GROMACS .gro file of C-alpha atoms in nm:
model
  376
    1MET     CA    1  -3.164   0.243   2.628
    2LYS     CA    2  -2.847   0.170   2.433
    3ARG     CA    3  -2.768   0.443   2.186
    4THR     CA    4  -2.520   0.529   1.913
    5TYR     CA    5  -2.400   0.881   1.847
    6VAL     CA    6  -2.244   0.983   1.517
    7VAL     CA    7  -2.054   1.309   1.497
    8ILE     CA    8  -1.758   1.448   1.312
    9ALA     CA    9  -1.438   1.351   1.484
   10ALA     CA   10  -1.382   1.714   1.573
   11ALA     CA   11  -1.667   1.685   1.822
   12MET     CA   12  -1.600   1.337   1.951
   13LEU     CA   13  -1.403   1.396   2.264
   14LEU     CA   14  -1.692   1.458   2.498
   15ILE     CA   15  -1.496   1.399   2.819
   16GLY     CA   16  -1.154   1.556   2.799
   17GLY     CA   17  -0.916   1.574   2.506
   18GLY     CA   18  -0.792   1.241   2.373
   19LEU     CA   19  -1.037   1.009   2.546
   20PHE     CA   20  -1.155   0.852   2.221
   21ALA     CA   21  -0.837   0.905   2.017
   22GLU     CA   22  -0.686   0.579   1.896
   23GLU     CA   23  -0.358   0.457   1.755
   24ALA     CA   24  -0.354   0.229   1.453
   25THR     CA   25  -0.097   0.093   1.212
   26VAL     CA   26  -0.175   0.200   0.857
   27ILE     CA   27   0.084  -0.028   0.699
   28ASP     CA   28   0.352  -0.255   0.844
   29PHE     CA   29   0.610  -0.361   0.586
   30THR     CA   30   0.726  -0.657   0.796
   31LEU     CA   31   0.391  -0.821   0.710
   32LEU     CA   32   0.457  -0.811   0.336
   33ASP     CA   33   0.693  -1.104   0.288
   34ALA     CA   34   0.650  -1.315  -0.025
   35ASP     CA   35   0.496  -1.645   0.088
   36SER     CA   36   0.283  -1.773  -0.201
   37VAL     CA   37   0.265  -1.813  -0.582
   38SER     CA   38   0.597  -1.984  -0.646
   39ASP     CA   39   0.794  -1.929  -0.966
   40ALA     CA   40   0.959  -2.196  -1.180
   41ASN     CA   41   1.242  -2.225  -0.926
   42GLY     CA   42   1.005  -2.278  -0.634
   43ASN     CA   43   1.060  -1.932  -0.485
   44ALA     CA   44   0.757  -1.749  -0.346
   45THR     CA   45   0.682  -1.431  -0.539
   46GLN     CA   46   0.367  -1.285  -0.381
   47ASN     CA   47   0.233  -1.195  -0.038
   48GLY     CA   48  -0.056  -1.432   0.030
   49HIS     CA   49  -0.265  -1.194   0.241
   50THR     CA   50  -0.268  -0.922  -0.023
   51VAL     CA   51  -0.279  -1.122  -0.348
   52MET     CA   52  -0.509  -0.969  -0.607
   53ASP     CA   53  -0.625  -1.169  -0.909
   54TYR     CA   54  -0.689  -0.940  -1.204
   55SER     CA   55  -0.770  -1.217  -1.454
   56THR     CA   56  -1.140  -1.135  -1.408
   57ALA     CA   57  -1.078  -0.815  -1.603
   58ALA     CA   58  -0.881  -0.987  -1.878
   59GLY     CA   59  -1.168  -1.099  -2.098
   60ALA     CA   60  -1.215  -1.429  -2.279
   61THR     CA   61  -0.921  -1.407  -2.519
   62PHE     CA   62  -0.666  -1.532  -2.266
   63THR     CA   63  -0.600  -1.899  -2.191
   64ASP     CA   64  -0.637  -2.048  -1.843
   65SER     CA   65  -0.259  -2.079  -1.811
   66GLN     CA   66  -0.221  -1.709  -1.891
   67LYS     CA   67  -0.488  -1.612  -1.641
   68LYS     CA   68  -0.311  -1.807  -1.367
   69LEU     CA   69  -0.016  -1.571  -1.410
   70MET     CA   70  -0.232  -1.262  -1.364
   71LYS     CA   71  -0.171  -1.208  -0.995
   72THR     CA   72   0.006  -0.939  -0.799
   73SER     CA   73   0.027  -0.836  -0.434
   74LEU     CA   74   0.188  -0.594  -0.189
   75ALA     CA   75   0.501  -0.810  -0.164
   76LEU     CA   76   0.786  -0.562  -0.128
   77PRO     CA   77   0.961  -0.631  -0.463
   78GLU     CA   78   0.631  -0.553  -0.637
   79TRP     CA   79   0.629  -0.190  -0.519
   80GLU     CA   80   0.726   0.079  -0.767
   81ILE     CA   81   0.923   0.403  -0.781
   82ASP     CA   82   0.774   0.688  -0.982
   83LEU     CA   83   1.035   0.953  -1.066
   84ASN     CA   84   0.927   1.303  -1.161
   85SER     CA   85   1.031   1.457  -1.494
   86SER     CA   86   1.347   1.615  -1.349
   87ALA     CA   87   1.473   1.281  -1.224
   88LYS     CA   88   1.337   1.042  -1.486
   89ASN     CA   89   1.580   0.900  -1.739
   90PRO     CA   90   1.638   0.541  -1.853
   91HIS     CA   91   1.944   0.498  -1.631
   92ALA     CA   92   1.769   0.625  -1.317
   93VAL     CA   93   1.452   0.427  -1.387
   94GLY     CA   94   1.653   0.109  -1.429
   95LEU     CA   95   1.849   0.146  -1.105
   96SER     CA   96   1.576   0.283  -0.877
   97THR     CA   97   1.424  -0.018  -0.708
   98ILE     CA   98   1.260  -0.162  -0.395
   99VAL     CA   99   1.361  -0.482  -0.217
  100ALA     CA  100   1.283  -0.677   0.098
  101ALA     CA  101   1.567  -0.580   0.333
  102PRO     CA  102   1.640  -0.830   0.615
  103VAL     CA  103   1.714  -0.679   0.957
  104LYS     CA  104   1.992  -0.863   1.141
  105SER     CA  105   1.863  -1.100   1.408
  106GLU     CA  106   2.100  -0.945   1.664
  107ALA     CA  107   1.976  -0.590   1.594
  108ASP     CA  108   1.845  -0.403   1.898
  109VAL     CA  109   1.495  -0.344   1.758
  110PRO     CA  110   1.166  -0.533   1.816
  111PHE     CA  111   1.151  -0.637   1.451
  112ALA     CA  112   1.499  -0.794   1.439
  113GLY     CA  113   1.514  -1.084   1.196
  114LYS     CA  114   1.226  -0.956   0.984
  115ASN     CA  115   1.219  -0.788   0.644
  116VAL     CA  116   1.155  -0.416   0.601
  117MET     CA  117   1.122  -0.207   0.286
  118GLY     CA  118   1.457  -0.121   0.130
  119VAL     CA  119   1.464   0.162  -0.124
  120ARG     CA  120   1.723   0.280  -0.374
  121ILE     CA  121   1.657   0.595  -0.577
  122LEU     CA  122   1.899   0.750  -0.824
  123PHE     CA  123   1.853   1.127  -0.822
  124PRO     CA  124   2.017   1.358  -1.080
  125GLU     CA  125   2.361   1.489  -0.987
  126TRP     CA  126   2.305   1.825  -1.152
  127ASN     CA  127   2.120   2.115  -0.987
  128ALA     CA  128   1.753   2.029  -1.023
  129ASN     CA  129   1.461   1.992  -0.787
  130ALA     CA  130   1.356   1.628  -0.804
  131ASN     CA  131   1.131   1.386  -0.624
  132ALA     CA  132   1.033   1.022  -0.633
  133LYS     CA  133   0.716   0.850  -0.516
  134ILE     CA  134   0.726   0.503  -0.362
  135VAL     CA  135   0.389   0.352  -0.448
  136PRO     CA  136   0.218   0.012  -0.421
  137PRO     CA  137   0.170  -0.193  -0.740
  138PHE     CA  138  -0.202  -0.111  -0.727
  139GLU     CA  139  -0.418   0.129  -0.532
  140ILE     CA  140  -0.490  -0.048  -0.206
  141PRO     CA  141  -0.862  -0.137  -0.206
  142ALA     CA  142  -1.068  -0.021   0.090
  143TYR     CA  143  -1.358  -0.260   0.032
  144GLU     CA  144  -1.194  -0.595  -0.047
  145LYS     CA  145  -1.384  -0.862   0.145
  146LEU     CA  146  -1.217  -1.095   0.393
  147ARG     CA  147  -1.091  -1.412   0.229
  148THR     CA  148  -0.843  -1.698   0.262
  149ILE     CA  149  -0.575  -1.744  -0.005
  150ASP     CA  150  -0.398  -2.074  -0.076
  151GLU     CA  151  -0.031  -2.120  -0.168
  152ASN     CA  152  -0.113  -2.061  -0.534
  153GLY     CA  153  -0.274  -1.725  -0.468
  154ASP     CA  154  -0.627  -1.851  -0.532
  155LYS     CA  155  -0.921  -1.735  -0.323
  156GLN     CA  156  -1.084  -2.015  -0.123
  157VAL     CA  157  -1.464  -2.038  -0.141
  158ASP     CA  158  -1.719  -2.264   0.025
  159ALA     CA  159  -1.987  -2.476  -0.142
  160ASN     CA  160  -2.206  -2.168  -0.185
  161GLY     CA  161  -1.933  -1.966  -0.351
  162ASN     CA  162  -1.873  -1.742  -0.048
  163PRO     CA  163  -1.514  -1.654   0.053
  164VAL     CA  164  -1.367  -1.868   0.331
  165VAL     CA  165  -1.246  -1.658   0.625
  166SER     CA  166  -1.031  -1.737   0.927
  167ASP     CA  167  -1.171  -1.820   1.271
  168ALA     CA  168  -1.055  -1.483   1.406
  169ASP     CA  169  -1.235  -1.299   1.129
  170LYS     CA  170  -1.547  -1.509   1.185
  171GLU     CA  171  -1.545  -1.407   1.551
  172TRP     CA  172  -1.506  -1.041   1.455
  173LYS     CA  173  -1.801  -1.060   1.216
  174VAL     CA  174  -2.022  -1.212   1.486
  175ASN     CA  175  -1.936  -0.934   1.731
  176LYS     CA  176  -1.916  -0.651   1.479
  177PRO     CA  177  -2.083  -0.316   1.553
  178SER     CA  178  -2.400  -0.255   1.355
  179GLY     CA  179  -2.331  -0.139   1.000
  180GLN     CA  180  -1.960  -0.220   1.005
  181THR     CA  181  -1.767  -0.479   0.806
  182LYS     CA  182  -1.402  -0.570   0.828
  183THR     CA  183  -1.204  -0.574   0.505
  184GLU     CA  184  -0.893  -0.756   0.389
  185PHE     CA  185  -0.647  -0.465   0.392
  186GLU     CA  186  -0.705  -0.346   0.749
  187ASP     CA  187  -0.479  -0.430   1.045
  188GLY     CA  188  -0.152  -0.309   0.897
  189TYR     CA  189  -0.204  -0.380   0.528
  190GLY     CA  190  -0.282  -0.025   0.414
  191VAL     CA  191  -0.629   0.077   0.536
  192VAL     CA  192  -0.764   0.217   0.864
  193LYS     CA  193  -1.137   0.271   0.899
  194ASN     CA  194  -1.349   0.483   1.131
  195VAL     CA  195  -1.103   0.773   1.100
  196GLY     CA  196  -1.221   1.123   1.178
  197THR     CA  197  -0.961   1.393   1.243
  198LEU     CA  198  -0.596   1.294   1.220
  199LYS     CA  199  -0.404   1.400   1.528
  200SER     CA  200  -0.058   1.277   1.426
  201ILE     CA  201   0.131   1.046   1.190
  202ALA     CA  202   0.449   0.850   1.262
  203VAL     CA  203   0.695   0.674   1.031
  204THR     CA  204   0.962   0.433   1.154
  205THR     CA  205   1.257   0.467   0.919
  206MET     CA  206   1.631   0.412   0.913
  207GLY     CA  207   1.829   0.718   0.810
  208MET     CA  208   2.172   0.719   0.650
  209ASN     CA  209   2.254   1.091   0.668
  210TYR     CA  210   2.084   1.175   0.340
  211PRO     CA  211   1.951   1.533   0.318
  212GLN     CA  212   1.628   1.444   0.135
  213GLY     CA  213   1.282   1.517   0.275
  214LEU     CA  214   1.010   1.260   0.342
  215TYR     CA  215   0.635   1.286   0.289
  216VAL     CA  216   0.362   1.035   0.368
  217MET     CA  217   0.070   1.022   0.125
  218LEU     CA  218  -0.279   0.919   0.242
  219LYS     CA  219  -0.614   0.912   0.061
  220ASP     CA  220  -0.952   0.953   0.232
  221THR     CA  221  -1.306   0.828   0.168
  222ASP     CA  222  -1.373   1.105  -0.084
  223GLY     CA  223  -1.071   1.010  -0.293
  224VAL     CA  224  -0.873   1.316  -0.184
  225GLU     CA  225  -0.501   1.246  -0.154
  226ARG     CA  226  -0.297   1.454   0.090
  227ARG     CA  227   0.073   1.450   0.166
  228TYR     CA  228   0.223   1.513   0.509
  229PHE     CA  229   0.579   1.635   0.560
  230MET     CA  230   0.754   1.408   0.811
  231GLY     CA  231   1.093   1.581   0.814
  232TYR     CA  232   1.440   1.540   0.667
  233LEU     CA  233   1.636   1.216   0.660
  234GLY     CA  234   1.971   1.359   0.766
  235PHE     CA  235   2.031   1.122   1.058
  236ASP     CA  236   2.192   0.783   1.114
  237GLY     CA  237   2.004   0.480   1.248
  238TRP     CA  238   1.642   0.400   1.326
  239LYS     CA  239   1.416   0.688   1.416
  240THR     CA  240   1.045   0.766   1.439
  241LEU     CA  241   0.952   1.077   1.241
  242THR     CA  242   0.628   1.242   1.353
  243TRP     CA  243   0.385   1.485   1.193
  244THR     CA  244   0.147   1.664   1.430
  245ASN     CA  245  -0.171   1.823   1.299
  246PRO     CA  246  -0.134   2.199   1.363
  247GLU     CA  247  -0.511   2.246   1.328
  248TYR     CA  248  -0.607   1.980   1.581
  249ILE     CA  249  -0.818   2.129   1.861
  250PRO     CA  250  -0.783   1.932   2.186
  251GLU     CA  251  -1.033   2.145   2.379
  252VAL     CA  252  -1.385   2.014   2.314
  253ARG     CA  253  -1.562   2.339   2.404
  254THR     CA  254  -1.388   2.527   2.122
  255ARG     CA  255  -1.472   2.269   1.855
  256GLU     CA  256  -1.744   2.298   1.596
  257ILE     CA  257  -1.997   2.023   1.657
  258ARG     CA  258  -2.186   1.867   1.369
  259ILE     CA  259  -2.443   1.592   1.404
  260TYR     CA  260  -2.508   1.337   1.128
  261PRO     CA  261  -2.780   1.072   1.089
  262ILE     CA  262  -2.685   0.748   1.261
  263TYR     CA  263  -2.768   0.520   0.969
  264PRO     CA  264  -2.674   0.469   0.693
  265ARG     CA  265  -2.326   0.617   0.705
  266GLY     CA  266  -2.028   0.430   0.570
  267LEU     CA  267  -1.716   0.437   0.781
  268PRO     CA  268  -1.469   0.711   0.682
  269PHE     CA  269  -1.123   0.568   0.617
  270VAL     CA  270  -0.768   0.658   0.520
  271LYS     CA  271  -0.546   0.439   0.308
  272PHE     CA  272  -0.176   0.449   0.232
  273THR     CA  273  -0.088   0.561  -0.119
  274GLY     CA  274   0.288   0.591  -0.081
  275PHE     CA  275   0.593   0.788   0.028
  276GLN     CA  276   0.748   1.083  -0.150
  277ILE     CA  277   1.121   1.152  -0.127
  278THR     CA  278   1.222   1.505  -0.227
  279ARG     CA  279   1.563   1.632  -0.328
  280ASP     CA  280   1.633   2.007  -0.339
  281ALA     CA  281   1.846   2.147  -0.619
  282ASN     CA  282   2.121   2.255  -0.379
  283GLN     CA  283   2.145   1.912  -0.216
  284VAL     CA  284   2.383   1.634  -0.310
  285GLY     CA  285   2.240   1.412  -0.584
  286GLY     CA  286   2.312   1.056  -0.684
  287ASN     CA  287   2.201   0.752  -0.488
  288TYR     CA  288   1.955   0.762  -0.202
  289ILE     CA  289   1.923   0.451   0.018
  290GLY     CA  290   1.655   0.421   0.285
  291TYR     CA  291   1.460   0.167   0.490
  292PHE     CA  292   1.103   0.182   0.619
  293LYS     CA  293   0.931  -0.031   0.881
  294ASP     CA  294   0.578   0.108   0.923
  295VAL     CA  295   0.337   0.402   0.920
  296LYS     CA  296   0.107   0.469   1.217
  297ILE     CA  297  -0.161   0.727   1.296
  298ILE     CA  298  -0.334   0.866   1.604
  299TYR     CA  299  -0.685   0.980   1.519
  300ASP     CA  300  -1.026   1.069   1.656
  301LYS     CA  301  -1.298   0.820   1.583
  302ALA     CA  302  -1.553   0.923   1.325
  303LEU     CA  303  -1.820   0.695   1.470
  304LEU     CA  304  -1.900   0.602   1.828
  305THR     CA  305  -2.079   0.270   1.831
  306SER     CA  306  -2.259   0.051   2.081
  307ASP     CA  307  -2.517  -0.224   2.058
  308ARG     CA  308  -2.849  -0.109   1.921
  309ASP     CA  309  -3.197  -0.242   1.982
  310ILE     CA  310  -3.243  -0.302   1.607
  311ALA     CA  311  -2.974  -0.435   1.372
  312ASP     CA  312  -3.009  -0.162   1.109
  313GLU     CA  313  -2.764  -0.303   0.856
  314ASP     CA  314  -2.900  -0.656   0.882
  315LEU     CA  315  -3.246  -0.518   0.815
  316TRP     CA  316  -3.177  -0.269   0.534
  317GLY     CA  317  -2.838  -0.366   0.391
  318ILE     CA  318  -2.771  -0.015   0.261
  319VAL     CA  319  -2.408   0.012   0.372
  320GLY     CA  320  -2.327  -0.335   0.240
  321LYS     CA  321  -2.471  -0.253  -0.102
  322THR     CA  322  -2.279   0.076  -0.118
  323GLU     CA  323  -1.951  -0.090  -0.023
  324ALA     CA  324  -2.007  -0.373  -0.273
  325ASP     CA  325  -2.051  -0.117  -0.552
  326ARG     CA  326  -1.735   0.067  -0.448
  327GLN     CA  327  -1.540  -0.259  -0.436
  328SER     CA  328  -1.659  -0.347  -0.786
  329ASN     CA  329  -1.543  -0.010  -0.919
  330GLU     CA  330  -1.204  -0.046  -0.748
  331MET     CA  331  -1.148  -0.392  -0.897
  332SER     CA  332  -1.244  -0.272  -1.244
  333ARG     CA  333  -0.987   0.011  -1.240
  334PHE     CA  334  -0.720  -0.211  -1.088
  335GLY     CA  335  -0.780  -0.499  -1.330
  336ASP     CA  336  -0.764  -0.290  -1.647
  337LYS     CA  337  -0.430  -0.139  -1.546
  338GLN     CA  338  -0.275  -0.473  -1.454
  339VAL     CA  339  -0.395  -0.648  -1.771
  340ASN     CA  340  -0.235  -0.374  -1.981
  341ARG     CA  341   0.090  -0.429  -1.791
  342TYR     CA  342   0.067  -0.804  -1.848
  343LEU     CA  343   0.023  -0.747  -2.222
  344GLU     CA  344   0.319  -0.509  -2.230
  345GLY     CA  345   0.534  -0.765  -2.049
  346ALA     CA  346   0.428  -1.041  -2.287
  347LYS     CA  347   0.549  -0.829  -2.581
  348GLN     CA  348   0.894  -0.770  -2.432
  349ALA     CA  349   1.196  -0.917  -2.608
  350THR     CA  350   1.337  -1.217  -2.422
  351GLU     CA  351   1.657  -1.257  -2.627
  352SER     CA  352   1.973  -1.120  -2.470
  353GLU     CA  353   2.200  -1.158  -2.773
  354PHE     CA  354   2.187  -1.213  -3.148
  355THR     CA  355   2.203  -1.553  -3.315
  356SER     CA  356   2.533  -1.556  -3.500
  357SER     CA  357   2.518  -1.579  -3.878
  358LEU     CA  358   2.872  -1.711  -3.877
  359LYS     CA  359   2.953  -2.069  -3.791
  360LYS     CA  360   3.262  -2.129  -3.582
  361SER     CA  361   3.394  -2.374  -3.840
  362ASP     CA  362   3.390  -2.105  -4.109
  363SER     CA  363   3.675  -1.902  -3.965
  364THR     CA  364   3.870  -1.908  -3.645
  365ALA     CA  365   3.893  -1.532  -3.671
  366ALA     CA  366   3.520  -1.479  -3.705
  367GLN     CA  367   3.369  -1.332  -3.393
  368THR     CA  368   3.069  -1.134  -3.279
  369THR     CA  369   3.121  -0.800  -3.113
  370GLY     CA  370   2.866  -0.579  -2.949
  371THR     CA  371   2.854  -0.216  -2.854
  372THR     CA  372   2.601  -0.007  -2.673
  373THR     CA  373   2.546   0.345  -2.802
  374ASN     CA  374   2.271   0.597  -2.780
  375ALA     CA  375   2.041   0.611  -3.079
  376GLN     CA  376   2.088   0.925  -3.286
   0.00000   0.00000   0.00000
C-alpha cells in the first residue's frame, strides 16, 4: 500500500545523511526585470510575475484611474533600504538606493547580459555602529495563488472568475502531491515550501573590498524572522558566501524523531525578507556599493509525500481553507500599507521652483535667487 510519512526534518534522512536534502533558490534577482505596467514614456515599471494590486484595500473613495495606479512588484527599483538610527539622516536616505545593474554580456559568469541587484548605501563617516536592511517593497506573500498577469499588471481571469494559469502550472496542479498547492512566489521569487531543517544558505554576490558584514534574513511559517551571518564583503569579484548550520545533525541515529499526523498539515516554508549590511564603528564609512545575484538554500524536507489511496485534500479541503485565510490576512496588511504610501505620494509637492512675482519686463536687473539652508 502506498503511504505518506510526515516527520520533522530532523528525522527525515532515513537512509544515510543527505538522501532527502534538497537545493532550492529562494530568490533570483535576475528574474525581477521590469516588463509590465508602462509609464507615460512607455517604459516598463513593474515585474509582471510579482505584480500586486492593492487597490482592493483602497476603499470606494478612489476613482478607477487612481486605482489603476495602485500596483507594485518586486522589480528591483521598487526595493527599499531601511537605515538604522545611527545611519539615518536626510542625506543618507536620499542617496541610498537600489537599481537593476546590468552584467556585461562578455562577463565570465552564467548570468552575463542579465540584470542583478545593485545597491548603494551611504553609511556615516564618524565612529558609529550602523546597519542597513535591504527589503522588498512588501512582505512577500506565501499564499498568493497562481495567476497570469497582462502587460498592464492586471490579473487574468476566466469566465467563472478563476485566475488563468500557465500550461506548466496546470500540469503541476494535475500531478500535485495530496494536500499541496503551488503559489505564485515560489521558484525563485522569494518563497520555498516544504522546508524542514536548514542545512546551509548561499548568497552569490560581487564584492568590492568593502569591510562590511552581510546577513540574510528569512521568515518561517510561524512568522519568526531569523538572520544568518554570511561573512564579510572584503573581497573583489563574484563569490558565493555560505552559512552552514552548526546544529545540523547528519547522523540519523542521533536525531530526535517526532511523528506528526499526516493530514491536515500545511507545508512549512521559508521566505526571503531581506539582506542586512552592517558597518562596525572602527570601519571606514561613507559609500557602500554591492551587487547580488541570488540566495539559495539546502534543506531537509519537512514532508515526504507519495500517492495516497484517498485524496484527503480534495475530500476535506482543510489545507486549502487555511491557506486562503492566511492569504486574505497577508493581502489586508499589504494593501493598507501601500494605500497609505499612495496617499503620502499624492500629497507630495510637485513644483521644483517658485513662480516669479516679478515680470522680466519690469526690470532687467530683477532676478530670482535661491539658497538651501537648514531650518533653524
